[in-house]
Tab-separated table of C-alpha atoms and ligand atoms in Angstrom:
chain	number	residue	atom	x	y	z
A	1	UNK	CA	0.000	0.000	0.000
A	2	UNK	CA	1.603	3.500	-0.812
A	3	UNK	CA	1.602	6.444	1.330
A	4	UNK	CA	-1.297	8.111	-0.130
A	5	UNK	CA	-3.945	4.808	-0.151
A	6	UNK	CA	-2.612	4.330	3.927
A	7	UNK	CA	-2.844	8.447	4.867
A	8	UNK	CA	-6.311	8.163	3.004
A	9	UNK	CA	-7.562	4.666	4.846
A	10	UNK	CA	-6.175	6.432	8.429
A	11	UNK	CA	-8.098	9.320	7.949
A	12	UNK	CA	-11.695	7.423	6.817
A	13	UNK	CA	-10.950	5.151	9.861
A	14	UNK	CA	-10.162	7.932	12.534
A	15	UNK	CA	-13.537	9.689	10.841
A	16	UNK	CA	-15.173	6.047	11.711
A	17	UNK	CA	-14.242	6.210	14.524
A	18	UNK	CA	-15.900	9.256	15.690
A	19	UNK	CA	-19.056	7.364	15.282
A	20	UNK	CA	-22.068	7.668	12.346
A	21	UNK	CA	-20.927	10.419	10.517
A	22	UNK	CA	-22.722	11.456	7.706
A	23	UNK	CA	-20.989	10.143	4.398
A	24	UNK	CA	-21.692	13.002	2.365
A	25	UNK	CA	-20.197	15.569	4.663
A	26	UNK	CA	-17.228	14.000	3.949
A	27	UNK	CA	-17.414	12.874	0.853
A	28	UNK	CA	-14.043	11.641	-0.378
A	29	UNK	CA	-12.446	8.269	-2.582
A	30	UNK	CA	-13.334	5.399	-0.655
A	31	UNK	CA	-9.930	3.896	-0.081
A	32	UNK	CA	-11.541	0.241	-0.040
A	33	UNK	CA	-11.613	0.277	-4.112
A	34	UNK	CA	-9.217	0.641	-6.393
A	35	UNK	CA	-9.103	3.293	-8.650
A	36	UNK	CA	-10.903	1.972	-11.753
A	37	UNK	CA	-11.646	-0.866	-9.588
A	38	UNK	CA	-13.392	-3.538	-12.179
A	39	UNK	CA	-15.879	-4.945	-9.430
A	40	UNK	CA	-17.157	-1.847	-7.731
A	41	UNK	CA	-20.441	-1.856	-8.486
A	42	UNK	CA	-22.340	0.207	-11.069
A	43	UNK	CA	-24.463	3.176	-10.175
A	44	UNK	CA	-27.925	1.913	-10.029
A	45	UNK	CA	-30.047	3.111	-13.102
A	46	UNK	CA	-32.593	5.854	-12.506
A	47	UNK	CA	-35.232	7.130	-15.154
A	48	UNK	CA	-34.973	11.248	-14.426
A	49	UNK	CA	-37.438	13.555	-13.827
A	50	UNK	CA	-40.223	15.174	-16.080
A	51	UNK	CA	-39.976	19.045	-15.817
A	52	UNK	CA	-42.799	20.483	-14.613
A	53	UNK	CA	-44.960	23.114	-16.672
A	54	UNK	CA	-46.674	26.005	-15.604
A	55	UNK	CA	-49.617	24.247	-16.404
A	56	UNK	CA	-48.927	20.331	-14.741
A	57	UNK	CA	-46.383	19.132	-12.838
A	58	UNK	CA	-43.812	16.464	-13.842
A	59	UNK	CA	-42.969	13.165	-12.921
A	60	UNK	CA	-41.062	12.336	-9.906
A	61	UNK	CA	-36.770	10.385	-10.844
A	62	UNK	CA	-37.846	6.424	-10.862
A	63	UNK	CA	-36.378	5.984	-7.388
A	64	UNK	CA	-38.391	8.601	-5.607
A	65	UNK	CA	-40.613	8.281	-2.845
A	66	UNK	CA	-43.459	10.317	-4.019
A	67	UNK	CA	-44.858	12.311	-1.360
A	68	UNK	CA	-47.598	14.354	-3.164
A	69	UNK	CA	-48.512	13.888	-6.254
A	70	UNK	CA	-51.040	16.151	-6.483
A	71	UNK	CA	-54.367	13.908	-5.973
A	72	UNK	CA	-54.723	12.844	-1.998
A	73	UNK	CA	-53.000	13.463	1.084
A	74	UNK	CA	-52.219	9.969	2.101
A	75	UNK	CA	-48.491	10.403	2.760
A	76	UNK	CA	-49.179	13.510	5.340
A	77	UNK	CA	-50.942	14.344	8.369
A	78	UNK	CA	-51.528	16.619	11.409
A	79	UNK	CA	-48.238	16.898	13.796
A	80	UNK	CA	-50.086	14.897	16.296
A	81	UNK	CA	-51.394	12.540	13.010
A	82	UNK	CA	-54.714	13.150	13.104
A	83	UNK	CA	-56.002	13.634	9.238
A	84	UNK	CA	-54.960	17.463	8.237
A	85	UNK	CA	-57.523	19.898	6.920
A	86	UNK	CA	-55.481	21.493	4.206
A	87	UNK	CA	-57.143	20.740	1.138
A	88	UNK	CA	-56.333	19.297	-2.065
A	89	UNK	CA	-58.054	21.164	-5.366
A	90	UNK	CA	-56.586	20.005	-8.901
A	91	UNK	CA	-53.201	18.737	-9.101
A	92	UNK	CA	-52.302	20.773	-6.037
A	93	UNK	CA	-52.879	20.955	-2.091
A	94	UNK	CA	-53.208	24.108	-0.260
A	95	UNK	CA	-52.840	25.506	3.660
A	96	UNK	CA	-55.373	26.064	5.582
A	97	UNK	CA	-55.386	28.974	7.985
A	98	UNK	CA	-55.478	27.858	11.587
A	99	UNK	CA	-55.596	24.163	10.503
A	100	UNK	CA	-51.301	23.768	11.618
A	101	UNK	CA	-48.251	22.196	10.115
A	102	UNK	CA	-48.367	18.555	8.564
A	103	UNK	CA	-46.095	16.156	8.254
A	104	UNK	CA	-45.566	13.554	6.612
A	105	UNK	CA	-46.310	9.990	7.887
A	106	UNK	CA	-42.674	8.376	6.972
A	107	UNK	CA	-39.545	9.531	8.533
A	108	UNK	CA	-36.628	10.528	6.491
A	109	UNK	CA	-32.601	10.919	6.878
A	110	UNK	CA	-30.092	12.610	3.764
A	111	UNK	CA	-32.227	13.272	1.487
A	112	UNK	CA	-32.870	15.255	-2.014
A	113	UNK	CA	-36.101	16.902	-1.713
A	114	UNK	CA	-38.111	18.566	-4.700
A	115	UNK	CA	-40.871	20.403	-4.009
A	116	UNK	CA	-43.157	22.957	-5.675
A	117	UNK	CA	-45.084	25.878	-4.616
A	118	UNK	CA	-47.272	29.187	-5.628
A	119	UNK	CA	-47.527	32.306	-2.993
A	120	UNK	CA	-51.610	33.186	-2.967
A	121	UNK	CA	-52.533	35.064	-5.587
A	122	UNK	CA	-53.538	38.610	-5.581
A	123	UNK	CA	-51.149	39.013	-3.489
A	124	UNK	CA	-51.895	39.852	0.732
A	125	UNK	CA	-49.828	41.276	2.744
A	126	UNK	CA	-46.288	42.452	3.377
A	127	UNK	CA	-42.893	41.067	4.445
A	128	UNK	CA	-43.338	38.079	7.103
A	129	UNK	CA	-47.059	38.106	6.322
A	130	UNK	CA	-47.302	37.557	2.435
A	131	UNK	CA	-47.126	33.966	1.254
A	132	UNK	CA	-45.675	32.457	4.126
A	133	UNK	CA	-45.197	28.858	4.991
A	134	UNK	CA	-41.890	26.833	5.024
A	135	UNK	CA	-40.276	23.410	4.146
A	136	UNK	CA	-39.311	21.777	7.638
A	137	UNK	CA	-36.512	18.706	7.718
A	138	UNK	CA	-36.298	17.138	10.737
A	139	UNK	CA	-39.745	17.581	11.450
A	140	UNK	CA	-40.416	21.022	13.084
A	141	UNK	CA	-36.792	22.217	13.112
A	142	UNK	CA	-35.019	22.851	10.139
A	143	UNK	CA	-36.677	25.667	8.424
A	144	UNK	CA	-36.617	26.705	4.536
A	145	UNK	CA	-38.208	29.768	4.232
A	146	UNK	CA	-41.101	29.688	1.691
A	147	UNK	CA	-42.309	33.229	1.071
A	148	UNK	CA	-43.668	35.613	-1.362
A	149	UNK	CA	-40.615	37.715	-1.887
A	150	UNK	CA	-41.605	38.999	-5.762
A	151	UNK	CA	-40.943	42.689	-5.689
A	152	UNK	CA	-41.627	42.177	-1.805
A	153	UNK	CA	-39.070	43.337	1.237
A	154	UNK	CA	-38.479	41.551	4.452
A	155	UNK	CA	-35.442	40.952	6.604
A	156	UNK	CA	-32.673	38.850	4.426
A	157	UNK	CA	-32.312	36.024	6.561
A	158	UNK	CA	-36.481	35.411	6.300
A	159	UNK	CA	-36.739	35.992	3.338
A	160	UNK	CA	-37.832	33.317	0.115
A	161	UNK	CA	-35.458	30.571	-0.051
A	162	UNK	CA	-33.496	31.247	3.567
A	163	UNK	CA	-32.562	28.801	6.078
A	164	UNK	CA	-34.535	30.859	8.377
A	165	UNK	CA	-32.199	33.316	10.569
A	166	UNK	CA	-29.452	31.945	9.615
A	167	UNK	CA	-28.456	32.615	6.052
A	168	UNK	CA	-30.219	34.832	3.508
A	169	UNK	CA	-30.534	32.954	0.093
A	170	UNK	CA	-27.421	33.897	-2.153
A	171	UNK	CA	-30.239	35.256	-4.675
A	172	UNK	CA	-34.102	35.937	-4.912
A	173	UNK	CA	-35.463	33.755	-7.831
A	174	UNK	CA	-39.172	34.469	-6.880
A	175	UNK	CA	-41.545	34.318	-9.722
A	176	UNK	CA	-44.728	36.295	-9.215
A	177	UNK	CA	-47.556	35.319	-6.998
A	178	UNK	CA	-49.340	32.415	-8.376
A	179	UNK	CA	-46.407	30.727	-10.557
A	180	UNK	CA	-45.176	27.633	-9.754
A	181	UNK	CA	-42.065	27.694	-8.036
A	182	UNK	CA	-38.993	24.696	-7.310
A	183	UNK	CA	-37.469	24.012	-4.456
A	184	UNK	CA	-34.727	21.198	-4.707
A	185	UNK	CA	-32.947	20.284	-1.394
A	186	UNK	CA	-29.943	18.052	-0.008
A	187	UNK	CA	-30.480	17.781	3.566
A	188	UNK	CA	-27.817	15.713	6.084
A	189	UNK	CA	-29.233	15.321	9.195
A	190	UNK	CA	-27.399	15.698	12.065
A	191	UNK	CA	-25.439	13.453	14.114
A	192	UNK	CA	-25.277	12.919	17.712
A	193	UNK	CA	-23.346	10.377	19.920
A	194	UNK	CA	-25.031	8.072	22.235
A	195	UNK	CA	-24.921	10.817	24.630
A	196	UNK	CA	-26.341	13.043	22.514
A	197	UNK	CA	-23.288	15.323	21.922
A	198	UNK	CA	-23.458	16.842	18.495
A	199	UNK	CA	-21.142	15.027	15.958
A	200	UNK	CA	-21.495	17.067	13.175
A	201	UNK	CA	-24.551	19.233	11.830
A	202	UNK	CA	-27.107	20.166	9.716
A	203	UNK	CA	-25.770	20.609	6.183
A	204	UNK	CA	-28.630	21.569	3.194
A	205	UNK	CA	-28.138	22.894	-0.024
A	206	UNK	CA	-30.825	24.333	-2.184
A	207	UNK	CA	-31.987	24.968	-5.213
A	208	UNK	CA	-34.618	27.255	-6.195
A	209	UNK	CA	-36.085	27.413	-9.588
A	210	UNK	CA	-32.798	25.513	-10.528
A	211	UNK	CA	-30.343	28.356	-9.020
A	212	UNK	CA	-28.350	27.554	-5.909
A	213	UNK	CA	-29.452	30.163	-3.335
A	214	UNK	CA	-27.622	27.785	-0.272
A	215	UNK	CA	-24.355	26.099	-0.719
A	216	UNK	CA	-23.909	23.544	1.325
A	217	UNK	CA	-24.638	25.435	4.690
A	218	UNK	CA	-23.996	24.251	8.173
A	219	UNK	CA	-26.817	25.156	10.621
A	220	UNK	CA	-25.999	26.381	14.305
A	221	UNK	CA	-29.527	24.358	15.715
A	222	UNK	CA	-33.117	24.736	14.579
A	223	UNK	CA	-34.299	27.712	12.952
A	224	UNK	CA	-35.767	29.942	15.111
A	225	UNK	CA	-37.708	33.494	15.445
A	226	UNK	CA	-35.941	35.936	17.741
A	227	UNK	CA	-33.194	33.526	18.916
A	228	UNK	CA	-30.459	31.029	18.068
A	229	UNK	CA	-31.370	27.457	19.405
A	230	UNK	CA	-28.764	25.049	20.171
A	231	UNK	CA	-29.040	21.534	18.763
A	232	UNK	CA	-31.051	18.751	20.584
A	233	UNK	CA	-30.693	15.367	19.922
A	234	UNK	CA	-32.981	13.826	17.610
A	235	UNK	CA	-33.405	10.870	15.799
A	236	UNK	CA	-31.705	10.764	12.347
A	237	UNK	CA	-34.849	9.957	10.677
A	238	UNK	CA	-37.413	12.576	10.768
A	239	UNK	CA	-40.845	13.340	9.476
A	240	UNK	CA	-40.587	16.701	6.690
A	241	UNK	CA	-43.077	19.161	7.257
A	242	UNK	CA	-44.820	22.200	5.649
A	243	UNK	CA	-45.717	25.254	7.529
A	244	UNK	CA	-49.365	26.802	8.039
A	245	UNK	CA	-48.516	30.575	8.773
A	246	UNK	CA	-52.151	31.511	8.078
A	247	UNK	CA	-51.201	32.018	4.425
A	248	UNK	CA	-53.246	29.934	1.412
A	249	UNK	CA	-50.054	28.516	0.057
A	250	UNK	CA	-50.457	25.928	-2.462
A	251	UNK	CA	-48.126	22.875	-3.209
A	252	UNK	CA	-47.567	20.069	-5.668
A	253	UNK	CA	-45.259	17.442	-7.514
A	254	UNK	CA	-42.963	16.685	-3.998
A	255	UNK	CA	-41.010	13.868	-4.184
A	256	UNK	CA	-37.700	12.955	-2.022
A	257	UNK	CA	-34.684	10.384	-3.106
A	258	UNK	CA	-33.243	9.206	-0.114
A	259	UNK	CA	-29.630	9.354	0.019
A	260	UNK	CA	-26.739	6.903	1.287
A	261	UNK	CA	-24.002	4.903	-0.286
A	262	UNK	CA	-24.148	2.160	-2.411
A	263	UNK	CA	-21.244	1.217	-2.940
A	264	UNK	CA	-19.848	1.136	0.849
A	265	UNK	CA	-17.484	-1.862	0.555
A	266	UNK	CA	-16.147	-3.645	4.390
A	267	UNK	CA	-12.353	-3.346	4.762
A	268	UNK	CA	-10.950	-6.641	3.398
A	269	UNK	CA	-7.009	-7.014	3.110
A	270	UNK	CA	-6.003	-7.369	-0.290
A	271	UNK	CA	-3.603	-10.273	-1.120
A	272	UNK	CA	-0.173	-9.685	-0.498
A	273	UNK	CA	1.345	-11.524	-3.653
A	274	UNK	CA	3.376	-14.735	-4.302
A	275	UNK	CA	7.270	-14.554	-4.254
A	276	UNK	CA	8.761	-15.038	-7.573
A	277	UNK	CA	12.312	-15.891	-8.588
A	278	UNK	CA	13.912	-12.829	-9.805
A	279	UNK	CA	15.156	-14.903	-13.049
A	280	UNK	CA	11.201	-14.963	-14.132
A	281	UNK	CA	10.734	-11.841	-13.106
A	282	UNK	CA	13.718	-10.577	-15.426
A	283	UNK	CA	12.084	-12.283	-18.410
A	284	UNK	CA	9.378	-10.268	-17.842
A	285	UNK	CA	11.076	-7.088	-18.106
A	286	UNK	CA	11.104	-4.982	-21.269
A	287	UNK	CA	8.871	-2.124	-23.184
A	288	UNK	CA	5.657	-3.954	-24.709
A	289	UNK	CA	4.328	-1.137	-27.328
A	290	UNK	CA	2.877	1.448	-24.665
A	291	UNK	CA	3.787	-0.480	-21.615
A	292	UNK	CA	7.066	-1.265	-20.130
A	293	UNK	CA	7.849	-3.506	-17.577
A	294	UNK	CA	10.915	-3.294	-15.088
A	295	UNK	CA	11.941	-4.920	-12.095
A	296	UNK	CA	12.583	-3.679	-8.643
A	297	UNK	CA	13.783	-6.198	-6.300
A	298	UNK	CA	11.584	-8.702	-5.907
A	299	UNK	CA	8.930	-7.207	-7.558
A	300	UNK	CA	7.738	-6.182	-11.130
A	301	UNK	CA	7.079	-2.647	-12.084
A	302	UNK	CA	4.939	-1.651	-15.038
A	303	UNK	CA	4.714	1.893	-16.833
A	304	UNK	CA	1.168	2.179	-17.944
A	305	UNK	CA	0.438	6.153	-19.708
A	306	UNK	CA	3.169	7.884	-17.834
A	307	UNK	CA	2.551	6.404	-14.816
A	308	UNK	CA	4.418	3.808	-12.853
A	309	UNK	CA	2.388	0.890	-11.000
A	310	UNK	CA	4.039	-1.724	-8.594
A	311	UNK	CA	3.139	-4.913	-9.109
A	312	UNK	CA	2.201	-8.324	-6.910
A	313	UNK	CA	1.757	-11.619	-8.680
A	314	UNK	CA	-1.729	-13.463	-8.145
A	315	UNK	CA	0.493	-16.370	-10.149
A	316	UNK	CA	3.431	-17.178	-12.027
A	317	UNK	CA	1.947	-14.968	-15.051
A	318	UNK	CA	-0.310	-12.690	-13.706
A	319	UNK	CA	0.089	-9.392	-11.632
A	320	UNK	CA	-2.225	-6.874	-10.212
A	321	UNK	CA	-1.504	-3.400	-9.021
A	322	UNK	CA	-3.297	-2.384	-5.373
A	323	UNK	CA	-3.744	1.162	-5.918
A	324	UNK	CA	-5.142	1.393	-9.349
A	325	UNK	CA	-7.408	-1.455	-11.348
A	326	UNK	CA	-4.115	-2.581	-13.449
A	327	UNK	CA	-3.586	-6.177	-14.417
A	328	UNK	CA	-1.267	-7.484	-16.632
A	329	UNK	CA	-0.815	-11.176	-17.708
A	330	UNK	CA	1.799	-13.080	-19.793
A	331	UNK	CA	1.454	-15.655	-21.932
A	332	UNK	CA	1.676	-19.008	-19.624
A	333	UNK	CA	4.201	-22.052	-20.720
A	334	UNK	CA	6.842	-19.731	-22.376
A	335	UNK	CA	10.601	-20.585	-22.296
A	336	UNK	CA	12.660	-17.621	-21.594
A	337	UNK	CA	11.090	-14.052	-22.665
A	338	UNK	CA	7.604	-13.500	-23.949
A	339	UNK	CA	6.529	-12.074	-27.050
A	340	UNK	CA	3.565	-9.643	-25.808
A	341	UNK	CA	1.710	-9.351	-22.488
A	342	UNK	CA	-2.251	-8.405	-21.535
A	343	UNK	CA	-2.689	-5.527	-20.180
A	344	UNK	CA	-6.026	-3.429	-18.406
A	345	UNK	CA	-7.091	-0.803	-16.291
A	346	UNK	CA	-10.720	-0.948	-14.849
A	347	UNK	CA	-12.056	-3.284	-17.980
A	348	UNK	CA	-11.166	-4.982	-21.145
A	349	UNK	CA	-7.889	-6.446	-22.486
A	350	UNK	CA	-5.201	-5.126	-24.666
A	351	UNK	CA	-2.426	-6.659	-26.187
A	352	UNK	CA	0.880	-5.070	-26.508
A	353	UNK	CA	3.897	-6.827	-28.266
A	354	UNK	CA	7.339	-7.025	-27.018
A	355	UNK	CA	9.289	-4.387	-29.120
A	356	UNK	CA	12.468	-4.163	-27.091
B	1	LIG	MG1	-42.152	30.328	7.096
């Protein structure tokens, strides 16, 4: 293993160490594969969205949960999940004044979130009071502000599209009152130990009518009016909810993609390679069109486009590199030098002839 692949497997184990820490907060080359690695998996296949139109909203990525799609409110209820009395009308639902939040009935962790709204139209009020409601992630405490701010002033940090009193949105995308709108969210949930110390915290990123407003911010606690509240432990999986701030904001087309890795492969040592005699190893050596082959001690080392790979035999004429996918193979039951080798990275088979 070379310096780099051990520095990166230290750090990814001291991170494990720490506990349950959110993957894509520290999103780096799992050290576990290879680079090009031939039998990490492939990325599962996922149909993509429909756009939505003014008119009718799209379809939801093949691998979403859909959580409103416009006809019944199945998925959501009440906080204390009784049935809500926001209404549905065609294709979309809409807040009730005085009726509360709702939630919805699953719970959720990292997520991507989509969701789609219109601020009431003609439009009521001003600042805090026009068009307001909210997308909630772990349940009531993670707020993104939803809010009629079209040609409409209210404190930054409350404004459409903020993490509410924490960070203004980088721009204001509103369309005008009654236009469909986009949200589209990555949320990591926080982390907390077993004594419920925070590990790391909230992280969200969102879109909104496909511009990033938040980048990846870190929350200090829930959002809150008037104060900053410290994180309390919660449960990594949370109901989302939507926000009845006695506004008739309407909704459609939500869907979420939960988020996690597929890939994650458990630590298993890689061989360590068979001793070969050095006489074998020296018929080896030599440049094979684009690839050349030299020995270091007691091992083989093969130049592959510029850049040099050590190699450990699986057998007498095969070797495998244990940073990158690279394999090469010589012809078996050859006296003395061989003619041409096999050589890949990640997939297929070339063959390169012995020119010197
Ligand atoms: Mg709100």
């Amino acid at each position: 293993m070379n310096s780099r692949k051990s520095l990166l497997t230290s750090t990814v184990l001291n991170l494990a160490a720490l506990g349950a820490l959110p993957w894509a907060c520290f999103a780096q080359p799992d050290p576990n594969w290879l680079d090009h690695d031939r039998n990490r998996p492939q990325p599962p296949v996922v149909a993509p969205a429909t756009p939505s139109t003014p008119e009718q909203a799209g379809k939801a990525p093949s691998d979403a949960t859909v959580l409103f799609d416009g006809k019944d409110l199945s998925q959501w209820s009440s906080m204390d999940g009784s049935p809500t009395k926001w209404i549905t009308r065609e294709g979309y639902m809409e807040c009730v004044k005085g009726s509360g939040y709702i939630r919805t009935r699953q719970n959720f962790g990292d997520c991507q979130l989509h969701v789609e709204w219109a601020a009431p139209v003609p439009a009521h009020g001003e600042g805090q009071g026009r068009g307001n409601s909210g997308v909630f992630l772990g349940l009531d405490r993670y707020e993104i502000q939803v809010l009629d701010s079209y040609e409409s002033k209210t404190y930054a940090d409350g404004s459409a599209g903020s993490i509410y009193g924490q960070y203004p949105p980088l721009a204001n995308v509103c369309r005008p009152p009654g236009q469909w709108q986009t949200y589209d969210i990555v949320y990591t949930a926080p982390r907390f130990d077993a004594d419920g110390k925070l590990l790391s915290p909230v992280h969200l990123t969102v879109f909104h009518n496909g511009v990033l407003i938040q980048n990846n911010v870190q929350l200090t606690g829930p959002t809150s009016w008037l104060e900053r509240a410290p994180y309390q432990p919660h449960p990594e999986k949370q109901p989302i909810s939507l926000q009845d701030h006695g506004n008739p904001v309407r909704f459609r087309n939500i869907w979420l993609r939960e988020l996690g890795q597929s890939d994650k492969k458990e630590v298993a040592p890689r061989a360590a390679g068979l001793n070969l005699p050095t006489s074998l190893l020296d018929s080896y050596a030599g440049k094979y069109d684009s690839v050349e082959i030299t020995r270091e001690g007691s091992q083989l080392v093969a130049l592959v486009g510029g850049v040099k790979f050590l190699m450990f035999a699986e057998s007498p004429t095969k070797f495998f590199a244990k940073t990158t996918d690279v394999q090469i193979e010589f012809p078996a039951g050859v006296q003395g030098k061989p003619d041409r080798l096999i050589w890949s990275v990640g997939e297929g088979a070339n063959e390169a002839k012995r020119t010197q």
